[in-house]
Tab-separated table of C-alpha atoms and ligand atoms in Angstrom:
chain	number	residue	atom	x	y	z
A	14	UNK	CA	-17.801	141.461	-86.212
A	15	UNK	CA	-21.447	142.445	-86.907
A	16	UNK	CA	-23.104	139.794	-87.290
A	17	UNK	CA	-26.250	140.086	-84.900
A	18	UNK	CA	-26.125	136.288	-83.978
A	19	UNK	CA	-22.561	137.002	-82.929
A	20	UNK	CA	-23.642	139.707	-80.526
A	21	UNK	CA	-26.431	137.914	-79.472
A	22	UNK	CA	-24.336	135.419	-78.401
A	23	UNK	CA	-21.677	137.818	-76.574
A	24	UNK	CA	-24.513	139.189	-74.780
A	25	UNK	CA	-23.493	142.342	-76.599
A	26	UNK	CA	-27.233	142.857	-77.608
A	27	UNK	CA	-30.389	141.940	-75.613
A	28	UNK	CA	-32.642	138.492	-76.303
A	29	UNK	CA	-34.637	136.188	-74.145
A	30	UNK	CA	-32.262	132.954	-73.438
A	31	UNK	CA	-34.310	129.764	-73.055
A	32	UNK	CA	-31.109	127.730	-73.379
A	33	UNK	CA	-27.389	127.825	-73.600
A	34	UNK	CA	-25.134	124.766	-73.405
A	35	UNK	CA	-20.804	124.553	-75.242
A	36	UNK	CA	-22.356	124.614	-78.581
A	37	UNK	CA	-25.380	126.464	-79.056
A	38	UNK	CA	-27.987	129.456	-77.269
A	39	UNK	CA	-31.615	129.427	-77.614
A	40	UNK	CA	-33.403	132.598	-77.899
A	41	UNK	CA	-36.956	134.122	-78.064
A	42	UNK	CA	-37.226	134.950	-81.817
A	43	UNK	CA	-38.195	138.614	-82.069
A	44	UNK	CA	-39.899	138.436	-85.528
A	45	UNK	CA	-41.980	134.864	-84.213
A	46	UNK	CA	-43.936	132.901	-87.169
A	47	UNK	CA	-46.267	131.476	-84.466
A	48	UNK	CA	-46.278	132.225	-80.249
A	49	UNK	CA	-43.561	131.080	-78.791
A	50	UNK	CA	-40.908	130.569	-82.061
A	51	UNK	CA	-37.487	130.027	-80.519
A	52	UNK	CA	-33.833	129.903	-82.532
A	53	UNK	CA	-31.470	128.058	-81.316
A	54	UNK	CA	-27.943	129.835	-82.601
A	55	UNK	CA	-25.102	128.132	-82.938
A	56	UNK	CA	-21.850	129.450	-81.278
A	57	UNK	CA	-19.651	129.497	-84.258
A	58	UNK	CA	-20.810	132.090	-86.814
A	59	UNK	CA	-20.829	130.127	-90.233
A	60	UNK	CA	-23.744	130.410	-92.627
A	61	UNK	CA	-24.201	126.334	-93.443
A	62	UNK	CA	-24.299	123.247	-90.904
A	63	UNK	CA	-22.220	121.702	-93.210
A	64	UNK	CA	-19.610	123.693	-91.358
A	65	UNK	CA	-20.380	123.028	-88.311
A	66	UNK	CA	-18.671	120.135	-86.478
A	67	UNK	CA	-20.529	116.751	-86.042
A	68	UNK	CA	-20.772	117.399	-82.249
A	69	UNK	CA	-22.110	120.976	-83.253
A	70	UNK	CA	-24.642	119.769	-85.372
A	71	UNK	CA	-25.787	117.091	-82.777
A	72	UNK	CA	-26.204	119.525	-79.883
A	73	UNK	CA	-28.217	121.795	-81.758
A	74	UNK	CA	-30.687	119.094	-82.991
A	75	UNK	CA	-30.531	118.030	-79.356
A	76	UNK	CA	-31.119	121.299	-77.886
A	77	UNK	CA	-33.884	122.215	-80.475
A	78	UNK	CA	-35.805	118.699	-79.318
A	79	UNK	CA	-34.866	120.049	-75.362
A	80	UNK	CA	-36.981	123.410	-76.311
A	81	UNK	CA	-39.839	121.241	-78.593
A	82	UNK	CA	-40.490	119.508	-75.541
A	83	UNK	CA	-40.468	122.360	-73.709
A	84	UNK	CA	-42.886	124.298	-75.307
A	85	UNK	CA	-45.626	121.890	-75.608
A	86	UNK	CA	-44.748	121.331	-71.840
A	87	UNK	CA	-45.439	124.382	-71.751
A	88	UNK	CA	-49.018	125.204	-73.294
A	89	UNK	CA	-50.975	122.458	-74.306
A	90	UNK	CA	-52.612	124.554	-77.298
A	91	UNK	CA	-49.085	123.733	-78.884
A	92	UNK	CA	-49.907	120.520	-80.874
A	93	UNK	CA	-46.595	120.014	-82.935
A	94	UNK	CA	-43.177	121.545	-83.534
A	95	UNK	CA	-41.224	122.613	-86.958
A	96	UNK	CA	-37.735	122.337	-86.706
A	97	UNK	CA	-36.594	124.329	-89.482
A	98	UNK	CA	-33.022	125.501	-90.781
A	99	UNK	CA	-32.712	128.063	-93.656
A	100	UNK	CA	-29.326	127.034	-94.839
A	101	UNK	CA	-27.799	129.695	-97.325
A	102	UNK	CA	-29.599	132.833	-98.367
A	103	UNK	CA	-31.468	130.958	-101.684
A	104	UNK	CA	-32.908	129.167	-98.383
A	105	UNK	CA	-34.246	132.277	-96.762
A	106	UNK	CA	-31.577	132.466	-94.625
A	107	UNK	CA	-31.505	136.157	-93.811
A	108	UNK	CA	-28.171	136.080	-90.957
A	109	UNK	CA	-25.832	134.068	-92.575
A	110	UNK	CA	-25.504	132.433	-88.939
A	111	UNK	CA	-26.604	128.665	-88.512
A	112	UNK	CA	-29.698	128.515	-86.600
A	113	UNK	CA	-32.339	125.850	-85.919
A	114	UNK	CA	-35.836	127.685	-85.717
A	115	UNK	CA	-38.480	126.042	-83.175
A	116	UNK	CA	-41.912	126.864	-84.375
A	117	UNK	CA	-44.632	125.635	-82.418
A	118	UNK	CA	-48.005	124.587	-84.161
A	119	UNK	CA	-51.526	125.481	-82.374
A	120	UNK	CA	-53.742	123.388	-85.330
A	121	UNK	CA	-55.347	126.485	-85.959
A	122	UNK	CA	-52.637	128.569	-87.672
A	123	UNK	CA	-52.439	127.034	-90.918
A	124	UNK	CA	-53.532	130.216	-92.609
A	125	UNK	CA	-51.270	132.334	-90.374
A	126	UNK	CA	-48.102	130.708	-91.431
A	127	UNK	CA	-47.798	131.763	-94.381
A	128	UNK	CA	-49.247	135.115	-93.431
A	129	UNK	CA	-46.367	135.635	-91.328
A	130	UNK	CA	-43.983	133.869	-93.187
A	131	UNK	CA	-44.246	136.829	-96.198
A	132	UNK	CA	-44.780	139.519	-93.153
A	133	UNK	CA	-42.958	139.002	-90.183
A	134	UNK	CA	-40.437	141.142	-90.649
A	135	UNK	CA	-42.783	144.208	-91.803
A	136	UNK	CA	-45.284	143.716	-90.380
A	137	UNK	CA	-45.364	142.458	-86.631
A	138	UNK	CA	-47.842	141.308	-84.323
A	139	UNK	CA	-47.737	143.545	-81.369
A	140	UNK	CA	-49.032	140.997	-78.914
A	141	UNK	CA	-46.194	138.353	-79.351
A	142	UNK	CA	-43.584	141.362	-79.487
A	143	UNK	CA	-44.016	142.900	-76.632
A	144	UNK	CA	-40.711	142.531	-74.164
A	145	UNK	CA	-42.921	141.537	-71.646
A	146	UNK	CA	-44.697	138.382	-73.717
A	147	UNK	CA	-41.450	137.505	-74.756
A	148	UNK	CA	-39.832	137.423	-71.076
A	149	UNK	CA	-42.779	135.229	-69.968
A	150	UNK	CA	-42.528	132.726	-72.746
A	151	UNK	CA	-38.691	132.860	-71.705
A	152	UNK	CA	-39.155	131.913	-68.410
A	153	UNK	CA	-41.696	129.473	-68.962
A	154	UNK	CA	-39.547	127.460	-71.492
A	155	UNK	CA	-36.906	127.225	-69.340
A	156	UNK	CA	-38.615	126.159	-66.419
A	157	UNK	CA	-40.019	122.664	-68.862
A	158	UNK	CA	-36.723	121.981	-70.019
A	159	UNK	CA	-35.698	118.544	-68.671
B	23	ZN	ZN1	-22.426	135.262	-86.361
């Protein structure tokens, strides 16, 4: 199978784990829409929650609030958290893999959402990207989970 999620998950292809549990693995998102973004994949590889079993929907909600916490644990500049899920490709869902994005909100990045929403992929900010940036956020998270 391709899918990059899938791979991801088999440790087939590198990523910054904040979180793993029977259900779900949260990862450092590579393309982040603010410092610090995290996914949290689900283990089975279909495109909408609605596929997903209850009890795989619930630990991904759970492990998304797990890494929210987290990150404003872990900088107080974070102010809020999105939770977000692009489910189906009308819904900017670009792997067709259910995952719950964590985007963490600094009250000054209003204009830089959207900046990065329409860029991200094209256009990324060295700074967050780096491996290095990425490990320490990593490590970080995972040392506020409760
Ligand atoms: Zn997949």
């Amino acid at each position: 199978m391709s899918c990059v999620f899938c791979q991801i998950n088999r440790s087939e292809l590198p990523a910054y784990t904040v979180y793993r549990d029977n259900d779900c693995h949260g990862i450092m998102d590579k393309f982040p829409l603010s410092p610090g973004h995290v996914i949290v994949l689900s283990h089975s590889h279909v495109g909408s929650i609605s596929e997903l079993s209850s009890q795989e929907r619930a630990s991904l909600m759970e492990a998304g609030n797990k890494i929210g916490l987290a990150l404003k644990a872990t900088n107080k500049k974070i102010k809020d958290v999105h939770y977000l899920i692009n489910d189906g490709p009308e819904a900017n869902q670009h792997v067709p893999h259910v995952h719950l994005h964590v985007i963490p909100r600094y009250g000054w990045d209003l204009g830089l959402l959207p900046y990065r929403f329409l860029t991200r992929f094209a256009n990324p900010l060295n700074y967050v990207l780096s491996d290095k940036r990425l490990s320490a956020w990593a490590e970080e998270i995972k040392s506020h989970l409760l």
